[in-house]
Short mmCIF file of C-alpha atoms in Angstrom, two decimals:
data_model
loop_
_atom_site.label_atom_id
_atom_site.label_comp_id
_atom_site.label_asym_id
_atom_site.label_seq_id
_atom_site.Cartn_x
_atom_site.Cartn_y
_atom_site.Cartn_z
CA MET A 16 -0.01 0.00 0.00
CA LYS A 17 1.37 3.38 -1.03
CA ILE A 18 0.73 6.28 1.37
CA PRO A 19 0.50 9.72 -0.29
CA LYS A 20 3.26 12.05 0.80
CA SER A 21 0.76 14.76 1.60
CA LEU A 22 -0.68 12.69 4.47
CA LEU A 23 2.70 12.86 6.17
CA ILE A 24 4.25 16.23 5.31
CA ASP A 25 1.52 18.55 3.98
CA PRO A 26 0.36 20.79 6.88
CA GLU A 27 -3.06 21.10 5.24
CA ARG A 28 -3.66 17.34 5.05
CA ASN A 29 -1.56 15.59 7.70
CA SER A 30 -3.57 16.56 10.78
CA VAL A 31 -3.96 12.92 11.88
CA TYR A 32 -0.30 12.00 11.63
CA GLY A 33 0.86 15.41 12.85
CA ALA A 34 -1.31 15.31 15.97
CA PHE A 35 -0.11 11.77 16.68
CA ALA A 36 3.55 12.84 16.33
CA VAL A 37 3.09 15.83 18.64
CA ALA A 38 1.32 13.66 21.23
CA VAL A 39 4.15 11.09 21.13
CA SER A 40 6.68 13.91 21.53
CA ILE A 41 4.93 15.30 24.62
CA TRP A 42 4.81 11.83 26.17
CA ALA A 43 8.55 11.46 25.49
CA PHE A 44 9.34 14.88 26.96
CA SER A 45 7.39 14.07 30.10
CA TYR A 46 8.29 10.46 30.87
CA SER A 47 11.48 9.50 29.05
CA VAL A 48 13.21 9.43 32.45
CA ILE A 49 10.74 6.73 33.56
CA PHE A 50 10.39 4.61 30.45
CA GLY A 51 13.91 5.04 29.15
CA GLN A 52 15.33 5.28 25.66
CA VAL A 53 12.35 3.69 23.94
CA LEU A 54 10.42 6.98 24.21
CA ILE A 55 13.35 8.99 22.84
CA LEU A 56 13.60 6.60 19.91
CA ALA A 57 9.85 6.98 19.33
CA TYR A 58 10.31 10.78 19.36
CA TYR A 59 12.98 10.53 16.70
CA ALA A 60 10.95 7.99 14.70
CA VAL A 61 7.95 10.28 14.25
CA TRP A 62 9.99 13.25 12.94
CA LEU A 63 13.35 12.45 11.38
CA PRO A 64 12.16 9.88 8.76
CA LEU A 65 9.96 12.63 7.25
CA ILE A 66 13.13 14.13 5.81
CA LEU A 67 13.39 11.11 3.52
CA VAL A 68 9.84 11.61 2.26
CA ASP A 69 10.66 14.96 0.63
CA TYR A 70 14.08 16.33 1.47
CA ARG A 71 13.58 19.35 -0.78
CA ARG A 72 10.93 20.73 1.59
CA PHE A 73 13.50 20.89 4.39
CA LEU A 74 16.32 22.30 2.29
CA ARG A 75 14.11 25.11 1.01
CA GLN A 76 15.00 28.39 2.72
CA LEU A 77 17.29 26.60 5.14
CA SER A 78 19.30 29.79 5.48
CA SER A 79 16.44 31.30 7.54
CA ALA A 80 17.40 28.86 10.34
CA TRP A 81 20.94 30.26 10.64
CA LEU A 82 20.58 31.53 14.23
CA PRO A 83 19.52 28.22 15.87
CA LEU A 84 22.08 26.39 13.70
CA LEU A 85 24.81 28.80 14.86
CA PHE A 86 23.80 28.25 18.48
CA ALA A 87 23.76 24.46 17.98
CA ALA A 88 27.23 24.62 16.40
CA TYR A 89 28.49 26.67 19.32
CA VAL A 90 27.02 24.22 21.80
CA CYS A 91 28.73 21.34 20.02
CA SER A 92 32.05 23.18 19.77
CA SER A 93 32.07 23.79 23.55
CA VAL A 94 33.42 20.24 23.88
CA PHE A 95 36.88 21.69 23.10
CA TRP A 96 36.97 23.70 26.34
CA SER A 97 34.54 21.67 28.43
CA GLN A 98 35.58 20.48 31.90
CA ALA A 99 33.56 17.32 31.20
CA PRO A 100 34.00 16.68 27.45
CA GLY A 101 32.34 13.27 27.49
CA VAL A 102 29.14 14.66 28.97
CA THR A 103 29.23 17.68 26.68
CA VAL A 104 29.63 15.80 23.40
CA ARG A 105 26.80 13.40 24.22
CA THR A 106 24.35 16.08 25.41
CA ALA A 107 25.28 18.48 22.59
CA ILE A 108 24.48 15.87 19.97
CA GLN A 109 21.15 15.21 21.67
CA TYR A 110 20.38 18.94 21.69
CA PHE A 111 21.30 19.33 18.03
CA SER A 112 19.07 16.43 17.03
CA HIS A 113 16.30 17.87 19.22
CA ILE A 114 16.51 21.14 17.27
CA ALA A 115 16.38 19.14 14.01
CA CYS A 116 13.15 17.43 15.14
CA ALA A 117 11.60 20.82 15.95
CA TYR A 118 12.65 22.03 12.50
CA VAL A 119 10.99 19.07 10.78
CA ALA A 120 7.86 19.57 12.90
CA ALA A 121 7.65 23.26 11.97
CA ARG A 122 7.95 22.46 8.26
CA THR A 123 5.31 19.74 8.31
CA VAL A 124 2.78 20.57 11.08
CA SER A 125 0.39 23.51 11.25
CA VAL A 126 -0.19 25.42 14.46
CA ARG A 127 -3.71 24.00 14.64
CA THR A 128 -2.37 20.45 14.43
CA LEU A 129 0.26 21.29 17.05
CA THR A 130 -2.52 22.52 19.36
CA ILE A 131 -4.65 19.41 18.89
CA GLY A 132 -1.66 17.05 19.32
CA ALA A 133 -0.54 18.94 22.41
CA LEU A 134 -4.02 18.63 23.97
CA ILE A 135 -4.10 14.88 23.33
CA GLY A 136 -0.58 14.37 24.67
CA ILE A 137 -1.11 16.56 27.75
CA PHE A 138 -4.39 14.81 28.60
CA VAL A 139 -2.76 11.37 28.52
CA VAL A 140 0.28 12.62 30.45
CA LEU A 141 -1.85 14.12 33.21
CA LEU A 142 -4.05 11.01 33.44
CA TYR A 143 -0.94 8.88 33.99
CA SER A 144 0.29 11.29 36.68
CA LEU A 145 -3.06 11.02 38.43
CA LYS A 146 -2.75 7.23 38.32
CA VAL A 147 0.75 7.36 39.85
CA ALA A 148 -0.38 10.06 42.35
CA ASN A 149 2.97 10.82 43.94
CA TYR A 150 3.40 13.67 46.41
CA SER A 151 6.67 15.34 47.35
CA GLU A 152 7.63 17.40 50.38
CA ASP A 153 9.54 20.61 49.73
CA VAL A 154 12.16 20.65 52.49
CA LEU A 155 12.80 24.37 51.97
CA ASP A 156 9.28 25.64 52.62
CA GLY A 157 7.74 22.57 54.29
CA THR A 158 4.84 22.15 51.82
CA VAL A 159 3.60 18.87 50.38
CA ASN A 160 2.88 19.11 46.66
CA PHE A 161 1.42 16.84 44.01
CA VAL A 162 4.06 15.78 41.47
CA GLY A 163 2.35 12.78 39.85
CA ALA A 164 4.87 10.87 37.77
CA PHE A 165 7.19 13.88 37.47
CA ALA A 166 10.27 14.75 39.48
CA SER A 167 9.03 18.14 40.69
CA LYS A 168 5.92 20.26 41.09
CA ASN A 169 7.22 22.82 38.59
CA GLN A 170 7.38 20.23 35.81
CA ILE A 171 3.81 19.03 36.24
CA GLY A 172 2.70 22.64 36.81
CA PHE A 173 4.18 23.59 33.44
CA VAL A 174 2.26 20.77 31.73
CA GLY A 175 -0.93 21.88 33.47
CA SER A 176 -0.44 25.50 32.40
CA LEU A 177 0.16 24.38 28.80
CA GLY A 178 -3.04 22.32 28.96
CA ILE A 179 -5.03 25.38 30.02
CA TYR A 180 -3.34 27.56 27.42
CA PHE A 181 -3.86 25.24 24.45
CA CYS A 182 -7.45 24.58 25.46
CA ALA A 183 -8.12 28.33 25.58
CA VAL A 184 -6.59 29.07 22.19
CA PHE A 185 -8.19 26.01 20.63
CA LEU A 186 -11.64 27.10 21.73
CA ALA A 187 -10.98 30.69 20.74
CA PHE A 188 -9.46 30.18 17.29
CA TYR A 189 -9.87 26.58 16.06
CA ARG A 190 -13.15 25.28 17.52
CA ARG A 191 -15.44 23.66 14.94
CA GLY A 192 -18.85 22.94 16.36
CA ARG A 193 -20.11 21.88 19.76
CA LEU A 194 -18.14 18.62 19.78
CA SER A 195 -14.83 20.50 20.00
CA PHE A 196 -16.08 22.29 23.10
CA ILE A 197 -17.24 19.05 24.72
CA LEU A 198 -13.87 17.37 24.10
CA ALA A 199 -11.85 20.34 25.38
CA VAL A 200 -13.70 20.79 28.69
CA PRO A 201 -12.33 17.64 30.42
CA ILE A 202 -8.75 18.60 29.43
CA VAL A 203 -8.97 22.14 30.81
CA LEU A 204 -10.60 20.93 34.03
CA LEU A 205 -7.93 18.27 34.54
CA SER A 206 -5.16 20.76 33.76
CA ALA A 207 -6.59 23.32 36.19
CA TYR A 208 -6.92 20.70 38.93
CA VAL A 209 -3.32 19.53 38.50
CA LEU A 210 -2.09 23.10 38.43
CA VAL A 211 -3.81 23.88 41.76
CA VAL A 212 -2.73 20.77 43.66
CA SER A 213 0.87 21.03 42.43
CA HIS A 214 1.20 24.47 44.10
CA SER A 215 3.54 25.63 41.35
CA ALA A 216 3.64 29.39 41.90
CA THR A 217 5.44 30.04 38.64
CA SER A 218 2.78 28.30 36.58
CA MET A 219 -0.16 29.75 38.46
CA ALA A 220 1.20 33.28 38.17
CA SER A 221 2.22 33.14 34.51
CA ILE A 222 -0.81 31.56 32.84
CA PRO A 223 -3.33 34.32 33.68
CA ALA A 224 -0.96 37.00 32.39
CA VAL A 225 -0.38 35.11 29.13
CA LEU A 226 -4.09 34.48 28.56
CA ALA A 227 -4.84 38.17 29.14
CA LEU A 228 -2.20 39.18 26.63
CA VAL A 229 -3.52 36.71 24.04
CA ALA A 230 -7.04 38.08 24.59
CA LEU A 231 -5.82 41.62 23.87
CA LEU A 232 -4.08 40.49 20.70
CA ALA A 233 -7.19 38.60 19.64
CA MET A 234 -9.31 41.73 20.06
CA SER A 235 -6.78 43.73 18.02
CA LYS A 236 -8.10 41.92 14.96
CA LEU A 237 -11.01 44.38 14.97
CA LEU A 238 -8.63 47.32 14.54
CA SER A 239 -6.80 48.53 11.47
CA ARG A 240 -3.05 48.09 11.34
CA ARG A 241 -2.50 51.79 12.04
CA TYR A 242 -4.42 51.65 15.33
CA ARG A 243 -2.78 48.32 16.24
CA ARG A 244 0.66 49.94 15.99
CA VAL A 245 -0.31 52.95 18.10
CA ILE A 246 -1.98 50.87 20.82
CA PHE A 247 0.90 48.42 20.86
CA LEU A 248 3.52 51.14 21.33
CA ILE A 249 1.48 52.86 24.06
CA GLY A 250 0.80 49.54 25.80
CA ALA A 251 4.44 48.50 25.71
CA GLY A 252 5.45 51.81 27.24
CA LEU A 253 2.85 51.54 30.00
CA LEU A 254 3.97 48.01 30.76
CA VAL A 255 7.56 49.14 31.29
CA VAL A 256 6.39 52.00 33.54
CA VAL A 257 4.11 49.75 35.59
CA ALA A 258 6.85 47.15 36.04
CA PHE A 259 9.32 49.82 37.19
CA VAL A 260 6.85 51.30 39.68
CA ALA A 261 5.86 47.86 40.98
CA LEU A 262 9.46 46.92 41.69
CA ASN A 263 10.17 50.19 43.49
CA LEU A 264 7.01 50.15 45.61
CA GLY A 265 7.48 46.60 46.80
CA LEU A 266 4.49 45.22 44.97
CA MET A 267 6.60 42.24 43.87
CA ASP A 268 6.81 41.01 47.45
CA PHE A 269 3.03 41.39 47.74
CA VAL A 270 2.47 39.26 44.63
CA LEU A 271 4.93 36.63 45.85
CA GLY A 272 3.10 36.54 49.16
CA LEU A 273 -0.13 35.64 47.40
CA PHE A 274 1.55 32.42 46.22
CA GLY A 275 3.24 31.66 49.51
CA LYS A 276 6.70 32.84 48.42
CA ASP A 277 9.14 35.27 50.00
CA SER A 278 11.66 37.60 48.38
CA THR A 279 14.25 34.79 48.21
CA LEU A 280 11.94 32.74 45.95
CA THR A 281 12.48 29.60 48.09
CA GLY A 282 16.24 29.83 47.97
CA ARG A 283 16.52 30.76 44.31
CA THR A 284 18.27 34.06 44.96
CA TYR A 285 21.06 32.25 46.86
CA LEU A 286 21.33 29.78 43.98
CA TRP A 287 21.58 32.67 41.50
CA GLU A 288 24.37 34.16 43.57
CA GLN A 289 26.27 30.88 43.46
CA GLY A 290 25.75 30.72 39.70
CA TRP A 291 27.04 34.24 39.22
CA ASN A 292 30.15 33.36 41.24
CA ALA A 293 30.70 30.40 38.93
CA VAL A 294 30.39 32.69 35.88
CA GLN A 295 33.37 34.74 37.05
CA LYS A 296 35.70 31.76 36.56
CA SER A 297 35.00 31.49 32.82
CA PRO A 298 32.87 34.44 31.72
CA ILE A 299 33.35 34.36 27.94
CA LEU A 300 32.96 30.69 26.96
CA GLY A 301 31.70 29.03 30.14
CA VAL A 302 32.64 25.61 31.51
CA GLY A 303 31.10 23.71 28.60
CA TYR A 304 27.57 22.64 27.73
CA ALA A 305 26.06 20.43 30.46
CA ALA A 306 29.49 20.34 32.16
CA TYR A 307 28.64 21.95 35.49
CA TRP A 308 26.13 19.62 37.09
CA VAL A 309 28.35 16.53 36.89
CA GLN A 310 28.68 14.01 39.69
CA GLY A 311 32.05 14.18 41.36
CA PHE A 312 32.58 17.90 40.73
CA ALA A 313 32.99 19.74 44.04
CA GLU A 314 30.71 22.74 43.44
CA ALA A 315 27.87 20.64 42.02
CA GLU A 316 28.11 18.19 44.92
CA ARG A 317 28.04 21.08 47.43
CA LEU A 318 24.90 22.60 45.96
CA TRP A 319 23.15 19.25 45.68
CA ASN A 320 23.88 18.70 49.35
CA GLU A 321 22.71 22.17 50.39
CA PHE A 322 19.40 21.81 48.51
CA TYR A 323 18.82 18.19 49.59
CA ILE A 324 19.03 16.75 46.05
CA THR A 325 19.75 13.16 46.99
CA THR A 326 19.57 11.90 43.39
CA ARG A 327 22.41 14.30 42.41
CA THR A 328 20.80 14.80 39.00
CA GLY A 329 18.19 16.99 37.36
CA PHE A 330 19.13 20.23 39.08
CA HIS A 331 19.94 23.67 37.70
CA PHE A 332 20.27 27.31 38.70
CA HIS A 333 16.55 28.01 38.20
CA ASN A 334 17.37 30.82 35.77
CA THR A 335 17.90 30.24 32.05
CA TYR A 336 20.35 33.09 31.59
CA ILE A 337 22.52 32.27 34.60
CA GLU A 338 22.57 28.63 33.50
CA ALA A 339 23.61 29.70 30.01
CA LEU A 340 26.30 32.01 31.41
CA VAL A 341 27.78 29.25 33.55
CA GLU A 342 27.82 26.59 30.83
CA LEU A 343 28.28 28.66 27.65
CA GLY A 344 29.53 32.04 28.80
CA PHE A 345 28.44 35.42 27.54
CA VAL A 346 28.62 34.18 23.95
CA GLY A 347 26.14 31.37 24.54
CA ALA A 348 23.86 33.47 26.73
CA MET A 349 23.74 36.15 24.00
CA LEU A 350 22.88 33.60 21.29
CA VAL A 351 20.04 31.95 23.21
CA SER A 352 18.68 35.38 24.16
CA LEU A 353 18.71 36.45 20.52
CA ILE A 354 16.73 33.34 19.56
CA MET A 355 14.16 34.12 22.24
CA LEU A 356 13.88 37.81 21.31
CA ARG A 357 13.84 37.15 17.55
CA THR A 358 10.97 34.69 17.97
CA LEU A 359 9.00 37.03 20.23
CA TYR A 360 9.42 40.03 17.95
CA GLY A 361 8.76 38.03 14.80
CA HIS A 362 5.34 36.82 15.92
CA VAL A 363 4.15 40.00 17.59
CA SER A 364 5.23 42.07 14.58
CA ALA A 365 3.27 39.70 12.34
CA VAL A 366 0.14 40.50 14.36
CA ILE A 367 0.70 44.25 14.85
CA PHE A 368 2.43 45.36 11.68
CA ARG A 369 1.19 42.85 9.08
CA THR A 370 -1.98 40.87 8.35
CA TRP A 371 -3.53 39.55 11.59
CA GLN A 372 -3.05 35.79 11.96
CA ALA A 373 -4.23 33.49 14.73
CA ASP A 374 -1.15 31.31 14.38
CA SER A 375 1.18 34.16 15.28
CA VAL A 376 -1.01 35.13 18.25
CA ILE A 377 -0.84 31.57 19.62
CA LEU A 378 2.92 31.18 19.15
CA PHE A 379 3.54 34.61 20.63
CA GLY A 380 1.58 33.54 23.71
CA VAL A 381 3.71 30.40 23.95
CA MET A 382 6.88 32.48 23.76
CA VAL A 383 5.68 34.92 26.42
CA LEU A 384 4.96 31.97 28.71
CA LEU A 385 8.49 30.63 28.10
CA LEU A 386 9.96 34.10 28.62
CA ILE A 387 8.28 34.52 32.00
CA ARG A 388 9.39 31.09 33.11
CA SER A 389 12.93 31.61 31.83
CA PHE A 390 13.71 33.86 34.80
CA VAL A 391 12.95 31.13 37.37
CA GLU A 392 13.30 27.88 35.39
CA VAL A 393 15.57 26.31 32.75
CA GLU A 394 13.36 24.89 29.97
CA ILE A 395 14.97 25.91 26.67
CA LEU A 396 18.58 24.80 27.14
CA ASN A 397 18.06 21.07 27.47
CA PRO A 398 17.19 18.34 24.94
CA TYR A 399 13.94 16.38 25.14
CA ILE A 400 12.14 19.21 26.98
CA MET A 401 8.78 20.63 25.97
CA GLY A 402 9.92 24.23 26.39
CA SER A 403 12.89 24.00 24.00
CA PHE A 404 10.79 22.13 21.40
CA LEU A 405 8.10 24.83 21.47
CA MET A 406 10.65 27.63 21.26
CA TYR A 407 12.39 26.23 18.20
CA PHE A 408 9.09 25.25 16.60
CA SER A 409 7.93 28.87 17.04
CA PHE A 410 11.20 30.22 15.64
CA PHE A 411 11.08 28.06 12.52
CA LYS A 412 7.43 29.02 11.97
CA LEU A 413 8.57 32.59 11.34
CA THR A 414 9.52 31.51 7.81
CA ARG A 415 6.47 31.07 5.58
CA LEU A 416 7.19 28.49 2.93
CA PRO A 417 5.64 29.04 -0.52
CA VAL A 418 2.66 26.84 -1.23
CA THR A 419 3.39 24.15 -3.78
CA ARG A 420 0.78 24.26 -6.53
CA THR A 421 0.16 22.07 -9.54
CA ARG A 422 0.35 23.49 -13.06
CA ARG A 423 -3.40 23.05 -13.50
CA SER A 424 -4.25 24.98 -10.29
CA LEU A 425 -1.86 27.73 -11.29
CA ALA A 426 -3.47 28.00 -14.72
CA LEU A 427 -6.92 28.11 -13.14
CA GLU A 428 -5.87 30.99 -10.87
CA GLN A 429 -4.51 32.85 -13.89
CA ALA A 430 -7.79 32.26 -15.78
CA GLU A 431 -9.79 33.55 -12.83
CA ALA A 432 -7.63 36.65 -12.71
CA ARG A 433 -8.38 37.29 -16.40
CA GLY A 434 -12.10 36.76 -15.80
CA GLU A 435 -12.20 33.51 -17.79
CA ALA A 436 -13.08 31.18 -14.93
CA ALA A 437 -16.45 30.34 -16.48
CA ASP A 438 -14.77 29.12 -19.64
CA TRP A 439 -12.08 27.14 -17.83
CA PRO A 440 -13.67 23.64 -18.06
CA ARG A 441 -14.18 24.10 -21.79
CA HIS A 442 -10.54 25.09 -22.37
CA ALA A 443 -8.97 22.92 -19.70
CA GLY A 444 -8.30 19.98 -21.98
CA ARG A 445 -6.76 21.99 -24.82
CA PRO A 446 -3.00 22.50 -24.90
CA ALA A 447 -1.82 26.07 -24.77
CA ALA A 448 -0.20 26.58 -28.16
CA ALA A 449 1.56 29.77 -27.07
CA ASP A 450 3.10 28.09 -24.04
CA PRO A 451 6.77 27.46 -24.82
CA SER A 452 6.92 24.67 -22.23
#
């Protein structure tokens, strides 16, 4: 049986396979630590073989991906100055292949299919976590939090916040009939429940802000581009002023208090200080990708001990930029920041300064969520993580590939432009004598 290529790589026709591939990816991102390499191999299997189906699709406008490719090359080259070269080379290859999978996904899957696949994957992931039903005590603040099958409350909180977000944008932009609403309600209720019982302050604080921003961008569709630009510039200025006033009046401590946090963010500020001290030892290039949190290294062992990390794995500085500075220096931190900013600006400019598109609104919301979390979590620097996959998917979606059309459809469009559409069936079978081809 021969399967048409379009059912695998055409974003307009591969919704079934695309949603399945996204759901498998989310399952792999969530539980590869539990189920091992089989999930990582499944993740590769749903994306990388698509290159063989039509390699020209992926080579087309490849130059537009120069910034992530440059960052991936820098990550791989850090093996030459890494203090743990074996760890660096293995993790760098994984990260490069992870970026490649996100590139293939962006070239073959529409944002609508991504949303549907994410909802399916998140629903299954959360159901499994409810079945496992693990709780973990935070020794720093004394709370007991639901973690499900994850290693921490912040991980399952992130999945829950994504479930709420994708449900909201699906119902707002992609819903088709009452059935879509009925199917989305259980997912959003489950996501909200998990988010509450996990007590993840970062997730609970970020998702309302992101949804409010997306709602404003959705309403901007009713305005002309001129008014969108004016309102955007005024709103951006007011946001900066409000943030500055809030920090100086101590409103940040008040907000943190609402979520049971103090100004130290449960020890994060001390951890950031330790990270900044580590940056001073190798500020330009860093210690090498993934070469700091290595068992047997004195500083890593000390911090694991101070924060009661008995597994001595899966820990970081709880700040993307400090983590990047430590491992990759100012060069690496600058590159990953440029990727983040380029993606944010690309999608918001598409909404404000060009034709309004729901896809750009959704991906901009995803990037804002990742931006907020980047100051207290590390979710875009590691392979096989949902945050890094979504960031690179959003970046690669900035490039709009030309639609491949058949000669007949192109001729029909030309006939319609000349006002001859009514005569097209009568002339369709005749060869064009004046056509030199």
